Every structure is written in structure tokens, then in C-alpha cells.
mmCIF file of C-alpha atoms in Angstrom:
data_model
loop_
_atom_site.group_PDB
_atom_site.id
_atom_site.type_symbol
_atom_site.label_atom_id
_atom_site.label_comp_id
_atom_site.label_asym_id
_atom_site.label_seq_id
_atom_site.Cartn_x
_atom_site.Cartn_y
_atom_site.Cartn_z
ATOM 1 C CA MET A 1 113.084 194.334 52.425
ATOM 2 C CA LYS A 2 113.850 198.065 52.457
ATOM 3 C CA LYS A 3 117.132 199.066 50.835
ATOM 4 C CA PRO A 4 119.574 200.900 53.133
ATOM 5 C CA GLU A 5 119.983 204.598 52.377
ATOM 6 C CA ARG A 6 123.194 205.621 50.666
ATOM 7 C CA MET A 7 125.656 207.707 52.649
ATOM 8 C CA ARG A 8 126.066 211.299 51.642
ATOM 9 C CA SER A 9 129.424 212.337 50.248
ATOM 10 C CA SER A 10 130.181 214.357 53.397
ATOM 11 C CA GLU A 11 129.715 211.246 55.550
ATOM 12 C CA TYR A 12 132.616 209.504 53.836
ATOM 13 C CA ASP A 13 135.087 212.000 55.342
ATOM 14 C CA LYS A 14 134.972 210.370 58.775
ATOM 15 C CA TYR A 15 135.894 207.011 57.201
ATOM 16 C CA LEU A 16 138.603 208.472 54.952
ATOM 17 C CA PRO A 17 140.177 211.338 56.920
ATOM 18 C CA LYS A 18 143.462 211.236 55.002
ATOM 19 C CA ALA A 19 141.951 210.923 51.536
ATOM 20 C CA LYS A 20 143.030 213.568 49.004
ATOM 21 C CA LYS A 21 141.334 214.562 45.784
ATOM 22 C CA TYR A 22 143.512 215.701 42.911
ATOM 23 C CA PHE A 23 142.061 217.522 39.917
ATOM 24 C CA LYS A 24 143.318 218.278 36.411
ATOM 25 C CA LEU A 25 143.767 221.963 35.623
ATOM 26 C CA ASP A 26 142.406 223.742 32.571
ATOM 27 C CA GLU A 27 144.386 226.277 30.505
ATOM 28 C CA LYS A 28 143.313 229.318 32.588
ATOM 29 C CA GLN A 29 144.285 227.617 35.845
ATOM 30 C CA ILE A 30 147.643 226.546 34.381
ATOM 31 C CA ALA A 31 148.359 230.149 33.296
ATOM 32 C CA LYS A 32 147.446 231.428 36.780
ATOM 33 C CA LEU A 33 149.625 228.766 38.441
ATOM 34 C CA ARG A 34 152.605 229.708 36.270
ATOM 35 C CA SER A 35 152.259 233.412 37.024
ATOM 36 C CA LEU A 36 152.104 232.693 40.768
ATOM 37 C CA LYS A 37 155.098 230.373 40.487
ATOM 38 C CA GLU A 38 157.106 233.079 38.695
ATOM 39 C CA SER A 39 156.135 235.608 41.367
ATOM 40 C CA GLY A 40 157.776 233.376 43.988
ATOM 41 C CA VAL A 41 154.884 231.512 45.641
ATOM 42 C CA PRO A 42 156.218 228.266 47.234
ATOM 43 C CA THR A 43 155.362 224.960 45.529
ATOM 44 C CA LYS A 44 153.654 223.525 48.625
ATOM 45 C CA ASP A 45 151.330 226.545 48.867
ATOM 46 C CA LEU A 46 150.446 226.209 45.184
ATOM 47 C CA ALA A 47 149.663 222.514 45.690
ATOM 48 C CA LYS A 48 147.206 223.369 48.486
ATOM 49 C CA MET A 49 145.733 226.277 46.527
ATOM 50 C CA PHE A 50 144.952 224.223 43.409
ATOM 51 C CA SER A 51 144.283 220.908 45.244
ATOM 52 C CA ILE A 52 146.998 219.076 43.346
ATOM 53 C CA SER A 53 150.184 217.267 44.335
ATOM 54 C CA VAL A 54 153.598 218.942 44.545
ATOM 55 C CA THR A 55 154.766 216.866 41.566
ATOM 56 C CA SER A 56 151.787 218.089 39.529
ATOM 57 C CA VAL A 57 152.683 221.704 40.339
ATOM 58 C CA LYS A 58 156.161 221.131 38.885
ATOM 59 C CA ARG A 59 154.658 219.532 35.788
ATOM 60 C CA TYR A 60 152.181 222.345 35.174
ATOM 61 C CA ALA A 61 154.703 225.100 35.932
ATOM 62 C CA SER A 62 157.171 224.148 33.219
ATOM 63 C CA ASP A 63 156.724 222.936 29.636
ATOM 64 C CA GLU A 64 160.104 221.220 29.852
ATOM 65 C CA ALA A 65 159.114 219.256 32.947
ATOM 66 C CA ARG A 66 155.847 218.287 31.300
ATOM 67 C CA GLU A 67 157.580 217.072 28.128
ATOM 68 C CA LYS A 68 160.114 215.099 30.184
ATOM 69 C CA ASP A 69 157.295 213.540 32.165
ATOM 70 C CA VAL A 70 155.423 212.520 28.998
ATOM 71 C CA ALA A 71 158.625 211.097 27.469
ATOM 72 C CA TYR A 72 159.357 209.137 30.662
ATOM 73 C CA SER A 73 155.795 207.784 30.739
ATOM 74 C CA ARG A 74 156.094 206.565 27.158
ATOM 75 C CA LYS A 75 159.478 204.967 27.832
ATOM 76 C CA HIS A 76 158.238 203.316 31.019
ATOM 77 C CA ARG A 77 155.088 202.085 29.246
ATOM 78 C CA GLU A 78 157.178 200.476 26.497
ATOM 79 C CA LYS A 79 159.110 198.566 29.160
ATOM 80 C CA THR A 80 156.139 197.398 31.198
ATOM 81 C CA PHE A 81 153.369 197.084 28.617
ATOM 82 C CA VAL A 82 152.735 193.476 27.584
ATOM 83 C CA PRO A 83 150.986 193.133 24.201
ATOM 84 C CA GLY A 84 149.158 190.076 22.865
ATOM 85 C CA VAL A 85 150.913 186.709 22.726
ATOM 86 C CA ARG A 86 151.712 186.973 19.008
ATOM 87 C CA LYS A 87 153.177 190.483 19.337
ATOM 88 C CA ARG A 88 155.452 189.765 22.307
ATOM 89 C CA THR A 89 159.183 189.967 21.743
ATOM 90 C CA LYS A 90 161.655 187.367 22.975
ATOM 91 C CA LYS A 91 162.724 189.623 25.872
ATOM 92 C CA GLN A 92 159.109 190.175 26.915
ATOM 93 C CA ARG A 93 158.414 186.440 26.883
ATOM 94 C CA GLU A 94 161.514 185.739 28.991
ATOM 95 C CA ARG A 95 160.593 188.492 31.446
ATOM 96 C CA LEU A 96 157.064 187.133 31.778
ATOM 97 C CA LYS A 97 158.402 183.647 32.504
ATOM 98 C CA VAL A 98 160.558 185.003 35.330
ATOM 99 C CA THR A 99 157.725 187.040 36.887
ATOM 100 C CA ASP A 100 155.343 184.094 36.521
ATOM 101 C CA ARG A 101 157.770 181.777 38.331
ATOM 102 C CA GLU A 102 158.269 184.273 41.146
ATOM 103 C CA HIS A 103 154.494 184.674 41.484
ATOM 104 C CA LYS A 104 153.927 180.908 41.637
ATOM 105 C CA LYS A 105 156.465 180.594 44.458
ATOM 106 C CA THR A 106 154.060 182.499 46.722
ATOM 107 C CA LEU A 107 151.175 180.548 48.262
ATOM 108 C CA ARG A 108 148.494 182.765 46.722
ATOM 109 C CA GLY A 109 150.230 182.724 43.332
ATOM 110 C CA PHE A 110 150.417 178.918 43.427
ATOM 111 C CA PHE A 111 146.689 178.554 44.111
ATOM 112 C CA VAL A 112 145.806 181.242 41.545
ATOM 113 C CA SER A 113 147.629 179.213 38.868
ATOM 114 C CA GLN A 114 145.920 175.999 40.054
ATOM 115 C CA TYR A 115 142.526 177.727 40.037
ATOM 116 C CA ASN A 116 143.038 179.124 36.522
ATOM 117 C CA ALA A 117 144.065 175.665 35.294
ATOM 118 C CA LYS A 118 140.825 174.186 36.668
ATOM 119 C CA MET A 119 138.769 176.941 35.015
ATOM 120 C CA SER A 120 140.330 176.154 31.627
ATOM 121 C CA THR A 121 139.645 172.429 32.230
ATOM 122 C CA ILE A 122 135.967 173.170 32.860
ATOM 123 C CA LYS A 123 135.754 175.121 29.590
ATOM 124 C CA LYS A 124 137.303 172.253 27.613
ATOM 125 C CA ARG A 125 135.298 169.330 29.057
ATOM 126 C CA GLU A 126 131.652 169.016 28.084
ATOM 127 C CA LYS A 127 130.800 166.888 31.129
ATOM 128 C CA LEU A 128 132.067 169.552 33.534
ATOM 129 C CA LYS A 129 130.335 172.278 31.525
ATOM 130 C CA LYS A 130 126.995 170.509 31.954
ATOM 131 C CA ILE A 131 127.588 169.993 35.691
ATOM 132 C CA HIS A 132 128.294 173.683 36.220
ATOM 133 C CA GLU A 133 125.354 174.942 34.172
ATOM 134 C CA ASP A 134 123.226 174.878 37.340
ATOM 135 C CA VAL A 135 125.918 174.531 40.022
ATOM 136 C CA PRO A 136 128.168 177.575 40.641
ATOM 137 C CA ILE A 137 131.944 177.064 40.487
ATOM 138 C CA ILE A 138 133.916 177.744 43.660
ATOM 139 C CA THR A 139 135.443 181.233 43.772
ATOM 140 C CA LEU A 140 139.148 181.869 44.270
ATOM 141 C CA GLU A 141 138.590 183.452 47.690
ATOM 142 C CA ASP A 142 136.514 180.436 48.810
ATOM 143 C CA LEU A 143 139.285 178.122 47.590
ATOM 144 C CA LEU A 144 141.878 180.004 49.659
ATOM 145 C CA TRP A 145 139.568 179.886 52.689
ATOM 146 C CA LEU A 146 139.114 176.133 52.142
ATOM 147 C CA TRP A 147 142.895 175.675 52.108
ATOM 148 C CA GLY A 148 143.103 177.481 55.456
ATOM 149 C CA GLU A 149 140.494 175.104 56.897
ATOM 150 C CA HIS A 150 142.402 172.106 55.479
ATOM 151 C CA VAL A 151 145.637 173.262 57.152
ATOM 152 C CA ARG A 152 143.809 173.797 60.451
ATOM 153 C CA LYS A 153 142.397 170.228 60.419
ATOM 154 C CA TYR A 154 145.058 168.159 58.637
ATOM 155 C CA GLY A 155 148.145 170.378 58.487
ATOM 156 C CA VAL A 156 150.059 170.810 55.210
ATOM 157 C CA ASN A 157 149.444 167.141 54.421
ATOM 158 C CA CYS A 158 147.591 165.100 51.794
ATOM 159 C CA TYR A 159 143.884 164.600 52.566
ATOM 160 C CA TYR A 160 144.009 160.892 51.611
ATOM 161 C CA THR A 161 147.498 159.656 52.500
ATOM 162 C CA GLY A 162 148.709 162.181 55.087
ATOM 163 C CA VAL A 163 152.088 162.719 53.380
ATOM 164 C CA PRO A 164 153.550 166.273 53.582
ATOM 165 C CA LEU A 165 152.608 168.391 50.567
ATOM 166 C CA THR A 166 155.022 170.471 48.494
ATOM 167 C CA PHE A 167 154.320 173.440 46.239
ATOM 168 C CA TYR A 168 155.713 174.985 43.058
ATOM 169 C CA ASP A 169 159.196 173.779 42.169
ATOM 170 C CA PRO A 170 160.443 174.800 38.678
ATOM 171 C CA ASP A 171 162.916 171.893 38.682
ATOM 172 C CA ASN A 172 160.219 169.287 39.431
ATOM 173 C CA LEU A 173 156.808 170.406 38.187
ATOM 174 C CA ARG A 174 155.210 166.966 38.650
ATOM 175 C CA ALA A 175 156.583 165.894 42.016
ATOM 176 C CA ASP A 176 154.662 163.047 43.681
ATOM 177 C CA THR A 177 154.064 165.224 46.751
ATOM 178 C CA LEU A 178 152.883 168.289 44.769
ATOM 179 C CA CYS A 179 149.700 169.809 46.207
ATOM 180 C CA THR A 180 146.752 169.403 43.806
ATOM 181 C CA ILE A 181 143.064 170.307 43.864
ATOM 182 C CA ASP A 182 140.897 167.191 43.649
ATOM 183 C CA ARG A 183 137.163 166.558 43.437
ATOM 184 C CA PHE A 184 136.270 164.064 46.168
ATOM 185 C CA ASP A 185 133.412 162.764 44.023
ATOM 186 C CA SER A 186 134.306 162.915 40.330
ATOM 187 C CA GLU A 187 130.617 162.843 39.377
ATOM 188 C CA ARG A 188 130.221 166.301 40.922
ATOM 189 C CA GLY A 189 131.849 169.606 40.033
ATOM 190 C CA TYR A 190 134.312 172.003 41.624
ATOM 191 C CA THR A 191 132.198 173.139 44.567
ATOM 192 C CA ILE A 192 133.152 174.172 48.088
ATOM 193 C CA ASP A 193 131.840 170.902 49.602
ATOM 194 C CA ASN A 194 133.504 168.644 47.011
ATOM 195 C CA ILE A 195 137.099 169.908 46.890
ATOM 196 C CA VAL A 196 140.021 168.371 48.776
ATOM 197 C CA PHE A 197 143.782 168.946 48.636
ATOM 198 C CA CYS A 198 145.895 165.880 47.943
ATOM 199 C CA CYS A 199 149.290 164.886 46.558
ATOM 200 C CA TRP A 200 149.752 164.480 42.806
ATOM 201 C CA GLU A 201 150.735 160.802 43.114
ATOM 202 C CA PHE A 202 147.414 159.800 44.745
ATOM 203 C CA ASN A 203 145.382 162.108 42.505
ATOM 204 C CA LYS A 204 146.940 160.420 39.482
ATOM 205 C CA ARG A 205 146.074 156.939 40.794
ATOM 206 C CA LYS A 206 142.559 157.947 41.787
ATOM 207 C CA ASN A 207 141.962 159.497 38.350
ATOM 208 C CA ASN A 208 138.256 160.185 37.662
ATOM 209 C CA ILE A 209 136.730 157.339 39.639
ATOM 210 C CA GLY A 210 133.467 158.331 41.321
ATOM 211 C CA ILE A 211 132.067 157.513 44.762
ATOM 212 C CA LYS A 212 129.443 155.203 43.222
ATOM 213 C CA ASP A 213 132.177 153.251 41.469
ATOM 214 C CA CYS A 214 134.116 152.974 44.751
ATOM 215 C CA ILE A 215 131.004 151.585 46.486
ATOM 216 C CA ARG A 216 130.517 149.027 43.681
ATOM 217 C CA ILE A 217 134.160 147.926 43.932
ATOM 218 C CA LEU A 218 133.918 147.554 47.724
ATOM 219 C CA LYS A 219 130.674 145.595 47.369
ATOM 220 C CA ARG A 220 132.275 143.152 44.933
ATOM 221 C CA TYR A 221 135.396 142.966 47.096
ATOM 222 C CA ASN A 222 133.302 141.936 50.126
ATOM 223 C CA GLU A 223 131.455 139.329 48.026
ATOM 224 C CA ARG A 224 134.741 137.819 46.829
ATOM 225 C CA ARG A 225 136.172 137.806 50.364
ATOM 226 C CA GLU A 226 133.088 136.015 51.723
ATOM 227 C CA LEU A 227 133.292 133.521 48.845
ATOM 228 C CA ARG A 228 136.974 132.832 49.540
ATOM 229 C CA GLU A 229 136.244 132.268 53.244
ATOM 230 C CA HIS A 230 133.314 129.977 52.383
ATOM 231 C CA TYR A 231 135.384 127.761 50.063
ATOM 232 C CA ALA A 232 138.327 127.760 52.480
ATOM 233 C CA ASN A 233 136.083 126.494 55.309
ATOM 234 C CA GLN A 234 134.621 123.780 53.053
ATOM 235 C CA VAL A 235 138.106 122.517 52.138
ATOM 236 C CA ASP A 236 139.146 122.489 55.816
ATOM 237 C CA ASP A 237 136.038 120.456 56.742
ATOM 238 C CA ILE A 238 136.514 117.878 53.975
ATOM 239 C CA MET A 239 140.320 117.632 54.061
ATOM 240 C CA PRO A 240 141.624 119.090 57.347
ATOM 241 C CA GLU A 241 145.158 117.917 56.576
ATOM 242 C CA ARG A 242 145.317 120.278 53.581
ATOM 243 C CA ARG A 243 146.342 123.886 54.079
ATOM 244 C CA SER A 244 143.995 126.267 52.346
ATOM 245 C CA TYR A 245 144.872 129.653 51.061
ATOM 246 C CA SER A 246 143.411 132.099 48.566
ATOM 247 C CA THR A 247 145.068 133.649 45.571
ATOM 248 C CA GLY A 248 143.005 136.240 43.737
ATOM 249 C CA GLY A 249 139.743 134.586 44.786
ATOM 250 C CA MET A 250 140.845 131.021 43.900
ATOM 251 C CA VAL A 251 141.458 128.195 46.389
ATOM 252 C CA GLY A 252 144.520 125.995 45.916
ATOM 253 C CA ARG A 253 147.230 124.092 47.673
#
């Protein structure tokens, strides 16, 4: 298959008509800009002339403005920069907790946190690691698309029980109705055709039971039911005056 030809740089203009390119000035250009500024050339004209923003013109035109800008950048960086976990101060940790809570309250933030939790689970469990050696893990965007499909088919309800699902609540992190990501078949990995959205209460009860195990349980259940019916019929034939009933697979009075 022939690769498509790359667009020329001039062809991008029709797709980005409002795009602006800003350049850094060297020492000669800065000196020229300052002389023009002192001679009374307007700031907007200088911005067009040197292909820079109006704010950049002010920075380049004055050493004071430049120093203030650098000082502000350093101060702002100290406020916003988050170092490693061990180097974080108490205030930084508290601020991160608040921002993390606010992020989780959004739908995307909630699923991002759920997705990251599943990724860390895969790294910790050898069984899941082996499964995903050959099978790719679902991407975050595919997970969000899958949630949209779930809502379209089942509403904001549990896949198994149909109860309404709830999302992040800092006061009740393990609510029974909390939306969780579950593997339909626990023998398989986190793939797009094996993920469902269910409530925490059912996910907890289901645990890691696989489809094969469910089939085995149902098979044995049917055998025991047939056996109970067989013995109940025999008792009715021999002693019709007795009432037969079953308790855990046993026949009694």
C-alpha cells in the first residue's frame, strides 16, 4: 500500500487560518525593538513587525518588565509545581487531595481513576500479566465509548441487577450502588468485549468466579433438582398420604 504524501507547510494555512507563530528574538532584534519603541512606534505595530505578541513586546522593551515577568514565573511555578511524593509539603498534599476529589466528581475523572486502578491491578497480579502478554488491554478512550454504549442500552443501571448506579462520593467510597468495572469472564482480561459496568455489591459477591465455574455450578444444580424430583415422586408413589418436600437436596417429612 502506497503511503499518502505529506502536505506541504503552505497547505496547512487553509486548515489553520487563525494560527499565529511567535518567535524568540536575538540580541540585535531586541536592541532594534527597543530603539523603535523609544522613537514612539506603537506596541501593536511592533508586535506585527517582529511576529510576536503584544505582551512579548512589553517584555523585550524593558529590563524591568522582563525581570518582573521572570520573578512572577518563578513564584507561580513554586505554587503550582508538584514534586515527588517524598518531597511534597503538607500544603501540597492537601491541595492535591482537593483537586483529586474535584476531578473524580466529573464523569471522565471518575473513569480515569477506575482505569488507573485496574492498570495497577494488572501490574501486581501475575495471572493478569500473563493474560495480557498477548491480549492488548482496553484503552481509556475505548472504555469511555463502552460506557456510552452501556448507557444507551441499559441506562445508568447495573448490568446484572438493573439497580441505579452511583459515582464518586467522598463520604461513602464503597457504596453498594457504586459503579465498578467488571470482567464478565474472570478467566479473560480487561478487553473491550469482556468488560461490563455493575454495582459494587454484586461485583463483590461475584468475586473472581469464571464462566466455566458458573456452568459447572448450574450443571450440578440441575442434577440435584432432578434428583430431588425423582425421590419426591418415589415417596408419593409408595406413601401418597405423606407430604414430600426437599431441603437442601434431602427428602423428609
